[in-house]
Structure formats: structure tokens, C-alpha cells
PDB file of C-alpha atoms in Angstrom:
ATOM      1  CA  UNK A  11    -102.034 119.669-117.232  1.00  0.00           C
ATOM      2  CA  UNK A  12    -102.353 117.757-120.041  1.00  0.00           C
ATOM      3  CA  UNK A  13    -100.971 118.101-124.112  1.00  0.00           C
ATOM      4  CA  UNK A  14     -97.574 118.307-124.091  1.00  0.00           C
ATOM      5  CA  UNK A  15     -94.715 119.078-121.284  1.00  0.00           C
ATOM      6  CA  UNK A  16     -94.685 122.162-119.563  1.00  0.00           C
ATOM      7  CA  UNK A  17     -90.691 120.958-118.070  1.00  0.00           C
ATOM      8  CA  UNK A  18     -91.236 123.963-115.274  1.00  0.00           C
ATOM      9  CA  UNK A  19     -95.247 122.235-113.843  1.00  0.00           C
ATOM     10  CA  UNK A  20     -93.095 119.049-113.910  1.00  0.00           C
ATOM     11  CA  UNK A  21     -90.382 119.836-111.699  1.00  0.00           C
ATOM     12  CA  UNK A  22     -92.243 121.397-109.100  1.00  0.00           C
ATOM     13  CA  UNK A  23     -93.578 117.595-108.885  1.00  0.00           C
ATOM     14  CA  UNK A  24     -90.214 116.289-108.650  1.00  0.00           C
ATOM     15  CA  UNK A  25     -88.836 115.289-104.898  1.00  0.00           C
ATOM     16  CA  UNK A  26     -86.235 118.371-105.327  1.00  0.00           C
ATOM     17  CA  UNK A  27     -84.602 119.523-102.531  1.00  0.00           C
ATOM     18  CA  UNK A  28     -82.042 123.004-103.070  1.00  0.00           C
ATOM     19  CA  UNK A  29     -78.870 121.435-102.056  1.00  0.00           C
ATOM     20  CA  UNK A  30     -79.143 118.176-104.998  1.00  0.00           C
ATOM     21  CA  UNK A  31     -76.766 117.283-107.640  1.00  0.00           C
ATOM     22  CA  UNK A  32     -79.040 116.405-110.565  1.00  0.00           C
ATOM     23  CA  UNK A  33     -77.842 114.507-113.536  1.00  0.00           C
ATOM     24  CA  UNK A  34     -80.055 115.356-116.703  1.00  0.00           C
ATOM     25  CA  UNK A  35     -79.901 112.541-119.017  1.00  0.00           C
ATOM     26  CA  UNK A  36     -80.009 113.361-123.074  1.00  0.00           C
ATOM     27  CA  UNK A  37     -80.583 117.415-121.886  1.00  0.00           C
ATOM     28  CA  UNK A  38     -80.326 118.090-125.834  1.00  0.00           C
ATOM     29  CA  UNK A  39     -80.307 121.747-125.419  1.00  0.00           C
ATOM     30  CA  UNK A  40     -81.666 122.050-121.798  1.00  0.00           C
ATOM     31  CA  UNK A  41     -85.543 121.298-122.045  1.00  0.00           C
ATOM     32  CA  UNK A  42     -85.489 120.597-118.377  1.00  0.00           C
ATOM     33  CA  UNK A  43     -82.107 121.467-117.115  1.00  0.00           C
ATOM     34  CA  UNK A  44     -82.617 125.045-116.815  1.00  0.00           C
ATOM     35  CA  UNK A  45     -86.492 124.383-115.217  1.00  0.00           C
ATOM     36  CA  UNK A  46     -84.230 121.703-113.400  1.00  0.00           C
ATOM     37  CA  UNK A  47     -81.541 124.540-112.330  1.00  0.00           C
ATOM     38  CA  UNK A  48     -84.059 126.926-110.772  1.00  0.00           C
ATOM     39  CA  UNK A  49     -85.725 124.640-108.809  1.00  0.00           C
ATOM     40  CA  UNK A  50     -82.751 124.956-106.951  1.00  0.00           C
ATOM     41  CA  UNK A  51     -82.611 128.440-106.089  1.00  0.00           C
ATOM     42  CA  UNK A  52     -78.818 129.097-106.828  1.00  0.00           C
ATOM     43  CA  UNK A  53     -78.128 126.124-105.049  1.00  0.00           C
ATOM     44  CA  UNK A  54     -77.337 122.398-105.823  1.00  0.00           C
ATOM     45  CA  UNK A  55     -75.611 121.511-109.362  1.00  0.00           C
ATOM     46  CA  UNK A  56     -77.449 120.318-112.930  1.00  0.00           C
ATOM     47  CA  UNK A  57     -75.012 117.745-114.934  1.00  0.00           C
ATOM     48  CA  UNK A  58     -76.966 118.007-118.101  1.00  0.00           C
ATOM     49  CA  UNK A  59     -75.238 115.434-120.457  1.00  0.00           C
ATOM     50  CA  UNK A  60     -76.216 114.703-123.811  1.00  0.00           C
ATOM     51  CA  UNK A  61     -74.218 112.893-126.890  1.00  0.00           C
ATOM     52  CA  UNK A  62     -74.824 116.046-129.240  1.00  0.00           C
ATOM     53  CA  UNK A  63     -71.736 118.516-128.129  1.00  0.00           C
ATOM     54  CA  UNK A  64     -74.342 121.349-130.590  1.00  0.00           C
ATOM     55  CA  UNK A  65     -76.896 121.327-128.893  1.00  0.00           C
ATOM     56  CA  UNK A  66     -74.971 121.658-124.962  1.00  0.00           C
ATOM     57  CA  UNK A  67     -73.555 124.751-126.463  1.00  0.00           C
ATOM     58  CA  UNK A  68     -77.073 126.143-126.797  1.00  0.00           C
ATOM     59  CA  UNK A  69     -77.844 124.919-123.366  1.00  0.00           C
ATOM     60  CA  UNK A  70     -74.246 127.112-122.633  1.00  0.00           C
ATOM     61  CA  UNK A  71     -76.005 129.926-124.019  1.00  0.00           C
ATOM     62  CA  UNK A  72     -79.813 129.147-122.656  1.00  0.00           C
ATOM     63  CA  UNK A  73     -78.294 128.504-119.033  1.00  0.00           C
ATOM     64  CA  UNK A  74     -76.133 132.172-118.834  1.00  0.00           C
ATOM     65  CA  UNK A  75     -79.408 133.847-120.293  1.00  0.00           C
ATOM     66  CA  UNK A  76     -81.669 132.735-117.301  1.00  0.00           C
ATOM     67  CA  UNK A  77     -78.648 133.258-114.918  1.00  0.00           C
ATOM     68  CA  UNK A  78     -78.350 129.283-113.895  1.00  0.00           C
ATOM     69  CA  UNK A  79     -75.332 128.798-115.560  1.00  0.00           C
ATOM     70  CA  UNK A  80     -73.424 129.273-112.174  1.00  0.00           C
ATOM     71  CA  UNK A  81     -74.839 126.034-111.079  1.00  0.00           C
ATOM     72  CA  UNK A  82     -75.370 124.221-114.341  1.00  0.00           C
ATOM     73  CA  UNK A  83     -72.513 122.011-116.342  1.00  0.00           C
ATOM     74  CA  UNK A  84     -72.709 120.392-119.458  1.00  0.00           C
ATOM     75  CA  UNK A  85     -70.461 117.533-120.747  1.00  0.00           C
ATOM     76  CA  UNK A  86     -70.775 115.569-123.954  1.00  0.00           C
ATOM     77  CA  UNK A  87     -71.168 112.502-123.138  1.00  0.00           C
ATOM     78  CA  UNK A  88     -72.503 108.701-124.690  1.00  0.00           C
ATOM     79  CA  UNK A  89     -74.665 107.238-121.763  1.00  0.00           C
ATOM     80  CA  UNK A  90     -75.044 103.669-123.940  1.00  0.00           C
ATOM     81  CA  UNK A  91     -71.840 102.774-123.385  1.00  0.00           C
ATOM     82  CA  UNK A  92     -70.291 102.047-119.918  1.00  0.00           C
ATOM     83  CA  UNK A  93     -69.332 104.943-117.279  1.00  0.00           C
ATOM     84  CA  UNK A  94     -70.150 106.694-120.747  1.00  0.00           C
ATOM     85  CA  UNK A  95     -71.725 109.768-118.056  1.00  0.00           C
ATOM     86  CA  UNK A  96     -67.374 110.334-117.102  1.00  0.00           C
ATOM     87  CA  UNK A  97     -69.285 110.726-114.083  1.00  0.00           C
ATOM     88  CA  UNK A  98     -68.083 109.270-110.334  1.00  0.00           C
ATOM     89  CA  UNK A  99     -70.154 106.072-109.084  1.00  0.00           C
ATOM     90  CA  UNK A 100     -72.671 107.768-106.700  1.00  0.00           C
ATOM     91  CA  UNK A 101     -72.271 111.340-106.910  1.00  0.00           C
ATOM     92  CA  UNK A 102     -75.899 112.246-108.162  1.00  0.00           C
ATOM     93  CA  UNK A 103     -79.544 112.735-105.668  1.00  0.00           C
ATOM     94  CA  UNK A 104     -81.399 112.443-108.601  1.00  0.00           C
ATOM     95  CA  UNK A 105     -80.972 111.036-112.441  1.00  0.00           C
ATOM     96  CA  UNK A 106     -83.270 112.513-114.840  1.00  0.00           C
ATOM     97  CA  UNK A 107     -83.768 110.482-118.139  1.00  0.00           C
ATOM     98  CA  UNK A 108     -86.259 112.584-120.068  1.00  0.00           C
ATOM     99  CA  UNK A 109     -87.457 111.500-124.226  1.00  0.00           C
ATOM    100  CA  UNK A 110     -84.940 109.532-124.333  1.00  0.00           C
ATOM    101  CA  UNK A 111     -85.676 106.383-123.467  1.00  0.00           C
ATOM    102  CA  UNK A 112     -88.362 105.240-126.978  1.00  0.00           C
ATOM    103  CA  UNK A 113     -84.717 106.875-128.792  1.00  0.00           C
ATOM    104  CA  UNK A 114     -83.212 104.224-128.165  1.00  0.00           C
ATOM    105  CA  UNK A 115     -82.985  99.950-128.194  1.00  0.00           C
ATOM    106  CA  UNK A 116     -80.257 100.243-125.368  1.00  0.00           C
ATOM    107  CA  UNK A 117     -82.363 101.152-122.499  1.00  0.00           C
ATOM    108  CA  UNK A 118     -80.382  99.192-120.108  1.00  0.00           C
ATOM    109  CA  UNK A 119     -77.080 100.069-120.585  1.00  0.00           C
ATOM    110  CA  UNK A 120     -78.870 104.153-119.922  1.00  0.00           C
ATOM    111  CA  UNK A 121     -80.632 102.634-116.909  1.00  0.00           C
ATOM    112  CA  UNK A 122     -77.160 100.792-115.649  1.00  0.00           C
ATOM    113  CA  UNK A 123     -75.478 104.096-115.967  1.00  0.00           C
ATOM    114  CA  UNK A 124     -78.039 105.567-113.779  1.00  0.00           C
ATOM    115  CA  UNK A 125     -77.953 102.886-111.142  1.00  0.00           C
ATOM    116  CA  UNK A 126     -74.106 103.498-110.621  1.00  0.00           C
ATOM    117  CA  UNK A 127     -73.950 107.486-110.921  1.00  0.00           C
ATOM    118  CA  UNK A 128     -77.027 107.378-108.504  1.00  0.00           C
ATOM    119  CA  UNK A 129     -76.463 107.671-104.530  1.00  0.00           C
ATOM    120  CA  UNK A 130     -78.416 105.047-102.555  1.00  0.00           C
ATOM    121  CA  UNK A 131     -81.763 106.775-101.772  1.00  0.00           C
ATOM    122  CA  UNK A 132     -80.808 108.329-104.781  1.00  0.00           C
ATOM    123  CA  UNK A 133     -83.796 109.208-107.165  1.00  0.00           C
ATOM    124  CA  UNK A 134     -84.414 107.937-110.512  1.00  0.00           C
ATOM    125  CA  UNK A 135     -86.851 110.177-112.424  1.00  0.00           C
ATOM    126  CA  UNK A 136     -88.324 108.269-116.614  1.00  0.00           C
ATOM    127  CA  UNK A 137     -90.166 111.002-118.292  1.00  0.00           C
ATOM    128  CA  UNK A 138     -90.765 109.443-121.616  1.00  0.00           C
ATOM    129  CA  UNK A 139     -93.393 109.114-124.282  1.00  0.00           C
ATOM    130  CA  UNK A 140     -96.752 106.848-124.203  1.00  0.00           C
ATOM    131  CA  UNK A 141     -96.031 105.065-127.336  1.00  0.00           C
ATOM    132  CA  UNK A 142    -100.261 105.366-128.403  1.00  0.00           C
ATOM    133  CA  UNK A 143     -99.266 108.934-127.700  1.00  0.00           C
ATOM    134  CA  UNK A 144     -95.843 108.951-129.991  1.00  0.00           C
ATOM    135  CA  UNK A 145     -97.445 110.714-133.105  1.00  0.00           C
ATOM    136  CA  UNK A 146     -94.106 108.960-135.412  1.00  0.00           C
ATOM    137  CA  UNK A 147     -92.793 105.090-133.909  1.00  0.00           C
ATOM    138  CA  UNK A 148     -91.372 104.589-137.166  1.00  0.00           C
ATOM    139  CA  UNK A 149     -87.179 104.152-136.017  1.00  0.00           C
ATOM    140  CA  UNK A 150     -88.397 104.304-132.538  1.00  0.00           C
ATOM    141  CA  UNK A 151     -88.578 102.122-129.543  1.00  0.00           C
ATOM    142  CA  UNK A 152     -91.189 103.549-127.660  1.00  0.00           C
ATOM    143  CA  UNK A 153     -91.841 101.370-124.245  1.00  0.00           C
ATOM    144  CA  UNK A 154     -95.010 101.415-122.016  1.00  0.00           C
ATOM    145  CA  UNK A 155     -94.797 102.386-118.201  1.00  0.00           C
ATOM    146  CA  UNK A 156     -95.574  98.812-117.442  1.00  0.00           C
ATOM    147  CA  UNK A 157     -92.957  96.888-119.451  1.00  0.00           C
ATOM    148  CA  UNK A 158     -90.256  99.794-118.022  1.00  0.00           C
ATOM    149  CA  UNK A 159     -91.540  98.813-114.335  1.00  0.00           C
ATOM    150  CA  UNK A 160     -90.759  95.382-114.433  1.00  0.00           C
ATOM    151  CA  UNK A 161     -86.644  96.280-115.834  1.00  0.00           C
ATOM    152  CA  UNK A 162     -85.981  98.998-113.315  1.00  0.00           C
ATOM    153  CA  UNK A 163     -87.802  97.205-110.732  1.00  0.00           C
ATOM    154  CA  UNK A 164     -85.101  94.016-111.335  1.00  0.00           C
ATOM    155  CA  UNK A 165     -82.452  96.590-111.161  1.00  0.00           C
ATOM    156  CA  UNK A 166     -82.279  97.221-107.536  1.00  0.00           C
ATOM    157  CA  UNK A 167     -85.121  99.921-107.386  1.00  0.00           C
ATOM    158  CA  UNK A 168     -87.490 101.016-105.528  1.00  0.00           C
ATOM    159  CA  UNK A 169     -90.542 102.281-106.903  1.00  0.00           C
ATOM    160  CA  UNK A 170     -91.892 105.104-105.305  1.00  0.00           C
ATOM    161  CA  UNK A 171     -94.569 107.034-107.768  1.00  0.00           C
ATOM    162  CA  UNK A 172     -96.262 107.874-111.359  1.00  0.00           C
ATOM    163  CA  UNK A 173     -97.538 111.080-111.749  1.00  0.00           C
ATOM    164  CA  UNK A 174     -99.112 112.872-113.990  1.00  0.00           C
ATOM    165  CA  UNK A 175     -97.211 115.132-116.380  1.00  0.00           C
ATOM    166  CA  UNK A 176     -99.264 115.458-119.423  1.00  0.00           C
ATOM    167  CA  UNK A 177    -101.504 112.962-121.643  1.00  0.00           C
ATOM    168  CA  UNK A 178     -98.336 111.885-124.183  1.00  0.00           C
ATOM    169  CA  UNK A 179     -96.330 110.754-121.545  1.00  0.00           C
ATOM    170  CA  UNK A 180     -95.694 108.941-118.315  1.00  0.00           C
ATOM    171  CA  UNK A 181     -93.093 110.073-115.152  1.00  0.00           C
ATOM    172  CA  UNK A 182     -92.288 107.114-112.697  1.00  0.00           C
ATOM    173  CA  UNK A 183     -89.802 107.852-110.328  1.00  0.00           C
ATOM    174  CA  UNK A 184     -88.030 105.326-108.077  1.00  0.00           C
ATOM    175  CA  UNK A 185     -85.237 105.348-105.188  1.00  0.00           C
ATOM    176  CA  UNK A 186     -82.476 103.410-105.706  1.00  0.00           C
ATOM    177  CA  UNK A 187     -81.772 100.605-102.638  1.00  0.00           C
TER     178      UNK A 187
END
């Protein structure tokens, strides 16, 4: 796959088990949330978190149309704040952070919140823009995957794999120690 991201194709490459609870950080209107819910095959749960209520309202409508609403839940959350997801510590099996980190200087707080809610041996999946491919860098804070990898490894995660998802984005998968 080249070009921009195809969420269905990307989700097929992730270590998903149908009974998982997955938190989708910065879910917006559900670019990945719907594909994650479908991969769970009406088992498990997807918790879509975003700071914008209107985007989550759009996601609720899409989830009902796509028939994944029973396992998809939306929550307004400020993920840059401590306990910003309002989820219980160690309550999810996977956190997906897609197309979010390049938008903030405050990456560490977001990553700390992901770590807090992940169970031991849970998966942290980061999908973000390759800085060289970002069409407009003004008012954004892209980080290349090597620099991000160092940050995450210093947070007591174990690197699992780097999977190809597109020419414009990278995908890094970690396991919480």
C-alpha cells in the first residue's frame, strides 16, 4: 500500500484479538475506530477518545450505520492532561494513537496517559506522519520515528515492530513492560 492510509488494511496488520478493549486516542470522526470495531467482530470494545464533541457525534452516527455501535463507545477527553482519558488504570489491551502526535508539542503527557491505561503486555500502536511527507509543517510538531522510538523506549516499553502502512506515515508497535 502506498499513498495515504487505508484504515482497514492497516488494522489487518495489527495484533488484534477479538476480545480486546482498544482505546483510540484522538479518534475524531472514527477514521480508525470503525475499522477497529469491525476487526473485533462484535466482541471486545473500542473506546474512541477525542477533545472535539462534534467529531465524536459524527462517529456515533457512523458507528450506528456500520452496525458496530454496540461495541464502540465515545468519550470526550483531553489526552494531554493527567488522567485525561478518564479510563481506569491498566484497563485496555491496546492504545492506538494515530495522526495525533504531530499536532502537539506535549507528546510525553499523551504517551504517559496511554501507558497508564494499558495493561501489562498491552500494545501501544503509534501511526504518525513522516515529517518529510507532511504537506504543511506550519503549526505542527512532527517527530521522526527514530526520535519517537527513543522517547517511548525510555518510558519502559519494549519495541515490537515497525510495520509499513503507507509512504506518508509510519507505524510503530510497542509492548508495555
